[in-house]
Amino acid sequence: MRSLLLIPLLASLTLPAMAGDNTPDDAPVYGPRLEGFDYPWSLHRFELDSQQQSLEMMYMDVAPQGKSNGETVVLMHGKNFCAATWESTIKALTQKGYRVIAPDQIGFCKSSKPQHYQYSLHQLAANTNALLSHIGIERATIMGHSMGGMLATRYTLMYPEATHQLVLVDPIGLEDWKAKGVPWQSIDDWYESGKKASAEKMRTYQKETYYAGQWQPEYDRWVEMQAGMYRGEGRDINAWSQALTYDMVFTQPIVYEFGDLKVPTLLIVGDKDNTAVGKGLASKEIQKTLGHYDELGPKIAEQIPASTYVHFEDLGHSPQVQAPERFHAALLKWLNQGH
């Protein structure tokens, strides 16, 4: 296994808009593994053998600015996010002396997207633990957002001795959608719907869910990061990877295990968040019962033995992007308490 600096990325390509859509002629087109989209820090490559195939897990390893405090934070991205989305959080943490590791999970963004892979939260946690062992990190603060919150919880349950403390930011999986009445959907159906992804659809969804009905021009970067992979030759493999991982998060609930966490845990929630995987497949009556983070947050916090609960009444699913100064003030206050 090797850790190497990635060669400079090619500039993003542009392709003409397809007939009948609203894609601008100069919209970016990124490669299957997000080639052409620049990350804010150098990328490293972790080569691993998993499920009888050789894979590459890309990650940023960002040193502290100035004097190190000797601590490391590992950031786990969400399902519709990448390691790069943590940019402002990485800056905030490294300015306070933390070393930050931010990987792209297998199946996402710049990491390998195998056609055949048995995705599970356990497998992704094991991949991440192998990466950390490879670069000599024995114990770290584990921090996850959205799907990354599910993964960070699973990681902590699997590797409590390697977890100093846990931070969950609007994690999905605070409820069991299937048990609450959301019908299962086949991977093939997830795939077909995924191929129809567009920047317009992403922007509409993100505005209402991630940013509580508000929109700022800087959010477009994260829309285009995702949409650009669907405009080029990587559309099908990205839609397929997304389909496989939708099935993963839907069929592997974590909500029943929060009481088993043994490390200090910070749960941060935007009360306006309304995320619920598969909500559109459910009846109108069931949809009304899903994704109430203002209720789910305090309920889950009570189940976690050593928890601190912080919520923002006016924010949505991505508080670290929507209100970074407020978010990082709360995060750093908790971290500085020295759990």
Short mmCIF file of C-alpha atoms in Angstrom, two decimals, residues 4-322:
data_model
loop_
_atom_site.label_atom_id
_atom_site.label_comp_id
_atom_site.label_asym_id
_atom_site.label_seq_id
_atom_site.Cartn_x
_atom_site.Cartn_y
_atom_site.Cartn_z
CA LEU A 4 1.29 9.31 -3.11
CA LEU A 5 0.61 12.84 -4.15
CA LEU A 6 -1.85 12.86 -7.03
CA ILE A 7 -0.60 14.32 -10.28
CA PRO A 8 -2.12 17.71 -11.21
CA LEU A 9 -5.70 17.41 -12.41
CA LEU A 10 -6.76 18.21 -15.93
CA ALA A 11 -8.84 21.31 -16.49
CA SER A 12 -12.57 20.67 -16.65
CA LEU A 13 -14.09 20.06 -20.05
CA THR A 14 -17.23 21.68 -21.42
CA LEU A 15 -19.77 20.12 -23.72
CA PRO A 16 -22.76 21.60 -25.52
CA ALA A 17 -26.06 21.38 -23.71
CA MET A 18 -28.23 18.46 -24.70
CA ALA A 19 -31.33 19.26 -26.67
CA GLY A 20 -34.32 19.92 -24.48
CA ASP A 21 -32.47 20.64 -21.23
CA ASN A 22 -31.52 23.89 -19.54
CA THR A 23 -27.79 23.25 -19.24
CA PRO A 24 -25.70 26.30 -20.19
CA ASP A 25 -23.21 25.78 -23.00
CA ASP A 26 -20.31 26.55 -20.66
CA ALA A 27 -21.44 24.25 -17.83
CA PRO A 28 -18.49 22.20 -16.50
CA VAL A 29 -18.17 18.53 -17.39
CA TYR A 30 -16.10 16.46 -14.99
CA GLY A 31 -14.69 12.98 -15.41
CA PRO A 32 -16.04 9.77 -13.88
CA ARG A 33 -13.85 10.34 -10.83
CA LEU A 34 -14.42 14.07 -10.72
CA GLU A 35 -11.38 14.77 -12.90
CA GLY A 36 -11.22 18.49 -13.57
CA PHE A 37 -12.68 19.68 -10.26
CA ASP A 38 -9.93 21.15 -8.13
CA TYR A 39 -9.74 20.29 -4.43
CA PRO A 40 -8.48 22.98 -2.04
CA TRP A 41 -5.47 20.88 -0.89
CA SER A 42 -3.26 18.25 -2.44
CA LEU A 43 -4.77 14.81 -2.86
CA HIS A 44 -3.09 11.60 -1.79
CA ARG A 45 -3.81 8.08 -3.01
CA PHE A 46 -4.32 5.09 -0.72
CA GLU A 47 -4.21 1.81 -2.60
CA LEU A 48 -6.14 -1.06 -1.05
CA ASP A 49 -7.32 -4.51 -1.99
CA SER A 50 -10.98 -5.00 -1.19
CA GLN A 51 -13.46 -7.62 -2.34
CA GLN A 52 -10.96 -9.18 -4.79
CA GLN A 53 -10.11 -5.94 -6.57
CA SER A 54 -7.54 -3.17 -6.35
CA LEU A 55 -9.07 0.19 -5.42
CA GLU A 56 -7.89 3.73 -4.77
CA MET A 57 -9.12 5.88 -1.93
CA MET A 58 -8.27 9.54 -2.41
CA TYR A 59 -7.83 11.81 0.59
CA MET A 60 -6.57 15.15 1.80
CA ASP A 61 -4.10 15.22 4.68
CA VAL A 62 -3.90 18.82 5.86
CA ALA A 63 -1.31 19.84 8.43
CA PRO A 64 -2.12 22.32 11.18
CA GLN A 65 -1.34 25.97 10.57
CA GLY A 66 1.25 27.01 13.08
CA LYS A 67 1.73 24.99 16.25
CA SER A 68 0.13 21.55 16.33
CA ASN A 69 -2.09 20.56 19.24
CA GLY A 70 -1.26 16.91 18.60
CA GLU A 71 -4.82 15.93 17.67
CA THR A 72 -6.32 14.66 14.42
CA VAL A 73 -9.85 15.05 13.08
CA VAL A 74 -11.16 12.69 10.40
CA LEU A 75 -13.97 14.13 8.26
CA MET A 76 -16.55 11.87 6.61
CA HIS A 77 -18.57 13.41 3.77
CA GLY A 78 -22.25 12.90 3.03
CA LYS A 79 -23.85 11.01 0.17
CA ASN A 80 -24.31 14.03 -2.12
CA PHE A 81 -21.06 15.60 -0.97
CA CYS A 82 -17.31 15.13 -1.34
CA ALA A 83 -14.29 15.68 0.88
CA ALA A 84 -13.89 19.10 -0.74
CA THR A 85 -17.20 20.24 0.72
CA TRP A 86 -15.46 20.32 4.11
CA GLU A 87 -13.22 23.17 2.90
CA SER A 88 -14.26 25.80 5.45
CA THR A 89 -14.23 23.27 8.30
CA ILE A 90 -10.73 22.12 7.38
CA LYS A 91 -9.56 25.74 7.48
CA ALA A 92 -11.22 26.33 10.85
CA LEU A 93 -9.71 23.19 12.39
CA THR A 94 -6.18 23.55 11.03
CA GLN A 95 -6.07 27.17 12.20
CA LYS A 96 -6.56 25.80 15.72
CA GLY A 97 -3.75 23.29 15.45
CA TYR A 98 -5.57 20.15 14.29
CA ARG A 99 -4.34 17.79 11.61
CA VAL A 100 -7.27 16.95 9.32
CA ILE A 101 -7.80 13.84 7.20
CA ALA A 102 -10.64 14.12 4.67
CA PRO A 103 -11.13 11.07 2.44
CA ASP A 104 -13.49 10.42 -0.44
CA GLN A 105 -15.11 7.09 0.34
CA ILE A 106 -14.95 4.26 -2.20
CA GLY A 107 -17.75 4.87 -4.70
CA PHE A 108 -17.68 8.65 -4.32
CA CYS A 109 -16.09 11.65 -5.97
CA LYS A 110 -12.38 11.08 -6.71
CA SER A 111 -12.09 7.56 -5.29
CA SER A 112 -12.60 4.32 -7.22
CA LYS A 113 -16.15 3.52 -8.33
CA PRO A 114 -16.19 -0.24 -8.83
CA GLN A 115 -18.96 -1.69 -10.96
CA HIS A 116 -19.40 -4.56 -8.53
CA TYR A 117 -19.01 -3.89 -4.81
CA GLN A 118 -20.89 -4.99 -1.70
CA TYR A 119 -21.41 -1.59 -0.11
CA SER A 120 -21.98 -1.48 3.61
CA LEU A 121 -21.32 1.03 6.34
CA HIS A 122 -19.11 -1.65 7.92
CA GLN A 123 -17.03 -1.95 4.73
CA LEU A 124 -16.57 1.81 4.36
CA ALA A 125 -15.61 2.06 8.02
CA ALA A 126 -13.07 -0.72 7.58
CA ASN A 127 -11.64 1.02 4.51
CA THR A 128 -11.26 4.24 6.50
CA ASN A 129 -9.64 2.45 9.41
CA ALA A 130 -7.17 0.83 7.02
CA LEU A 131 -6.31 4.26 5.62
CA LEU A 132 -5.72 5.72 9.08
CA SER A 133 -3.59 2.75 10.12
CA HIS A 134 -1.56 3.13 6.94
CA ILE A 135 -0.69 6.75 7.69
CA GLY A 136 0.00 6.07 11.36
CA ILE A 137 -3.06 7.54 13.05
CA GLU A 138 -3.99 5.37 16.01
CA ARG A 139 -6.71 7.56 17.53
CA ALA A 140 -8.71 10.50 16.20
CA THR A 141 -11.83 12.57 16.52
CA ILE A 142 -14.31 11.17 13.99
CA MET A 143 -16.69 13.69 12.43
CA GLY A 144 -19.41 12.93 9.90
CA HIS A 145 -22.08 14.86 8.04
CA SER A 146 -25.28 13.45 6.51
CA MET A 147 -24.50 9.89 5.33
CA GLY A 148 -21.07 10.50 6.83
CA GLY A 149 -22.83 10.73 10.19
CA MET A 150 -24.16 7.22 9.74
CA LEU A 151 -20.68 6.09 8.74
CA ALA A 152 -18.98 7.91 11.63
CA THR A 153 -21.38 6.25 14.06
CA ARG A 154 -20.68 2.82 12.59
CA TYR A 155 -16.94 3.51 12.66
CA THR A 156 -17.10 4.48 16.33
CA LEU A 157 -19.08 1.36 17.21
CA MET A 158 -16.57 -0.82 15.36
CA TYR A 159 -13.40 0.95 16.52
CA PRO A 160 -14.11 2.58 19.91
CA GLU A 161 -10.45 2.32 20.95
CA ALA A 162 -9.44 4.29 17.84
CA THR A 163 -12.07 7.00 18.40
CA HIS A 164 -11.24 9.86 20.74
CA GLN A 165 -14.62 11.52 20.33
CA LEU A 166 -17.46 11.72 17.82
CA VAL A 167 -19.09 14.67 16.06
CA LEU A 168 -22.32 14.18 14.10
CA VAL A 169 -23.57 16.96 11.83
CA ASP A 170 -27.16 16.52 10.62
CA PRO A 171 -26.63 12.78 10.26
CA ILE A 172 -29.15 10.85 8.24
CA GLY A 173 -30.41 7.66 9.82
CA LEU A 174 -31.96 9.27 12.90
CA GLU A 175 -35.08 7.29 11.97
CA ASP A 176 -35.73 3.99 10.21
CA TRP A 177 -37.48 5.04 7.01
CA LYS A 178 -38.51 1.51 6.03
CA ALA A 179 -40.02 0.84 9.45
CA LYS A 180 -41.95 4.11 9.22
CA GLY A 181 -43.55 3.09 5.94
CA VAL A 182 -41.25 4.16 3.11
CA PRO A 183 -41.40 1.40 0.46
CA TRP A 184 -38.20 -0.31 -0.67
CA GLN A 185 -37.00 0.55 -4.16
CA SER A 186 -34.77 -1.68 -6.28
CA ILE A 187 -31.23 -0.68 -7.12
CA ASP A 188 -32.22 -0.71 -10.79
CA ASP A 189 -34.93 1.88 -10.10
CA TRP A 190 -32.52 4.04 -8.08
CA TYR A 191 -30.16 3.82 -11.04
CA GLU A 192 -32.76 4.88 -13.60
CA SER A 193 -33.79 7.88 -11.53
CA GLY A 194 -30.15 8.76 -10.90
CA LYS A 195 -29.40 9.00 -14.61
CA LYS A 196 -31.90 11.86 -14.78
CA ALA A 197 -29.89 13.97 -12.34
CA SER A 198 -29.40 17.60 -13.33
CA ALA A 199 -28.05 20.77 -11.79
CA GLU A 200 -31.54 22.27 -11.83
CA LYS A 201 -33.00 19.39 -9.81
CA MET A 202 -30.05 19.38 -7.43
CA ARG A 203 -30.30 23.12 -6.85
CA THR A 204 -34.01 22.95 -6.10
CA TYR A 205 -33.55 20.10 -3.62
CA GLN A 206 -30.53 21.67 -1.94
CA LYS A 207 -32.24 25.02 -1.52
CA GLU A 208 -35.18 23.52 0.33
CA THR A 209 -33.28 20.89 2.34
CA TYR A 210 -29.68 22.00 2.79
CA TYR A 211 -30.24 25.74 3.15
CA ALA A 212 -33.76 26.15 4.58
CA GLY A 213 -35.16 27.88 1.51
CA GLN A 214 -32.25 30.31 1.15
CA TRP A 215 -29.67 30.47 -1.62
CA GLN A 216 -26.29 32.10 -2.00
CA PRO A 217 -24.16 32.16 -5.19
CA GLU A 218 -21.32 30.29 -3.47
CA TYR A 219 -23.56 27.23 -3.11
CA ASP A 220 -23.48 26.73 -6.89
CA ARG A 221 -19.95 25.37 -6.66
CA TRP A 222 -21.21 22.34 -4.78
CA VAL A 223 -24.13 21.84 -7.18
CA GLU A 224 -21.78 21.88 -10.16
CA MET A 225 -19.34 19.55 -8.41
CA GLN A 226 -22.03 16.86 -8.45
CA ALA A 227 -23.84 17.79 -11.66
CA GLY A 228 -20.61 17.94 -13.67
CA MET A 229 -20.05 14.22 -13.19
CA TYR A 230 -23.42 13.51 -14.82
CA ARG A 231 -22.73 15.57 -17.96
CA GLY A 232 -19.90 13.46 -19.28
CA GLU A 233 -18.81 9.86 -19.66
CA GLY A 234 -19.09 9.27 -15.93
CA ARG A 235 -22.86 9.64 -15.77
CA ASP A 236 -23.68 5.93 -15.70
CA ILE A 237 -21.05 4.80 -13.20
CA ASN A 238 -21.90 7.68 -10.87
CA ALA A 239 -25.62 6.91 -11.09
CA TRP A 240 -24.84 3.25 -10.42
CA SER A 241 -22.63 4.01 -7.42
CA GLN A 242 -25.31 6.31 -6.04
CA ALA A 243 -27.95 3.61 -6.53
CA LEU A 244 -25.86 1.04 -4.64
CA THR A 245 -25.25 3.41 -1.77
CA TYR A 246 -28.89 4.50 -1.59
CA ASP A 247 -29.71 0.85 -0.98
CA MET A 248 -26.97 0.77 1.66
CA VAL A 249 -28.28 3.67 3.73
CA PHE A 250 -31.93 2.57 3.35
CA THR A 251 -31.39 -1.04 4.42
CA GLN A 252 -28.74 -0.53 7.13
CA PRO A 253 -30.36 1.63 9.83
CA ILE A 254 -28.13 2.94 12.60
CA VAL A 255 -30.88 4.46 14.73
CA TYR A 256 -31.15 1.44 17.02
CA GLU A 257 -27.52 1.61 18.13
CA PHE A 258 -26.92 5.18 19.29
CA GLY A 259 -27.26 4.01 22.88
CA ASP A 260 -24.21 1.79 22.42
CA LEU A 261 -21.82 4.68 21.79
CA LYS A 262 -19.13 4.88 24.46
CA VAL A 263 -17.28 8.08 23.52
CA PRO A 264 -18.15 11.75 24.09
CA THR A 265 -20.42 12.81 21.23
CA LEU A 266 -21.46 16.18 19.84
CA LEU A 267 -24.69 16.17 17.81
CA ILE A 268 -25.23 19.32 15.73
CA VAL A 269 -28.55 19.77 13.93
CA GLY A 270 -30.18 22.40 11.75
CA ASP A 271 -33.82 22.38 12.79
CA LYS A 272 -35.01 23.18 9.25
CA ASP A 273 -33.46 19.97 7.91
CA ASN A 274 -36.10 17.64 6.42
CA THR A 275 -33.94 14.89 4.91
CA ALA A 276 -35.49 11.43 4.61
CA VAL A 277 -34.20 8.89 2.11
CA GLY A 278 -36.99 7.62 -0.15
CA LYS A 279 -39.51 10.14 1.14
CA GLY A 280 -40.86 10.74 -2.37
CA LEU A 281 -41.76 7.05 -2.65
CA ALA A 282 -44.06 7.16 0.37
CA SER A 283 -47.68 8.21 0.63
CA LYS A 284 -48.49 11.82 1.47
CA GLU A 285 -49.57 10.77 4.95
CA ILE A 286 -46.27 9.03 5.67
CA GLN A 287 -44.23 11.84 4.12
CA LYS A 288 -45.65 14.19 6.74
CA THR A 289 -44.11 12.05 9.49
CA LEU A 290 -40.57 11.99 8.09
CA GLY A 291 -37.50 14.16 8.39
CA HIS A 292 -38.46 16.32 11.37
CA TYR A 293 -34.95 17.06 12.59
CA ASP A 294 -36.17 19.53 15.18
CA GLU A 295 -37.80 16.53 16.88
CA LEU A 296 -35.34 13.81 15.92
CA GLY A 297 -32.27 15.69 17.15
CA PRO A 298 -33.14 15.96 20.84
CA LYS A 299 -34.67 12.48 20.83
CA ILE A 300 -31.44 10.89 19.57
CA ALA A 301 -29.26 13.06 21.83
CA GLU A 302 -31.08 11.59 24.83
CA GLN A 303 -30.16 8.08 23.67
CA ILE A 304 -26.42 8.79 23.40
CA PRO A 305 -24.85 8.25 26.85
CA ALA A 306 -22.26 11.07 26.76
CA SER A 307 -23.80 13.58 24.38
CA THR A 308 -23.90 17.31 23.86
CA TYR A 309 -26.69 18.65 21.66
CA VAL A 310 -26.41 21.87 19.64
CA HIS A 311 -29.10 23.03 17.26
CA PHE A 312 -29.68 26.00 14.99
CA GLU A 313 -33.34 26.94 14.62
CA ASP A 314 -32.91 28.72 11.27
CA LEU A 315 -30.51 26.36 9.45
CA GLY A 316 -30.96 23.32 7.24
CA HIS A 317 -29.07 20.12 6.44
CA SER A 318 -25.66 21.77 5.85
CA PRO A 319 -25.02 24.24 8.67
CA GLN A 320 -21.26 24.11 8.09
CA VAL A 321 -21.85 25.56 4.60
CA GLN A 322 -24.85 27.76 5.30
#
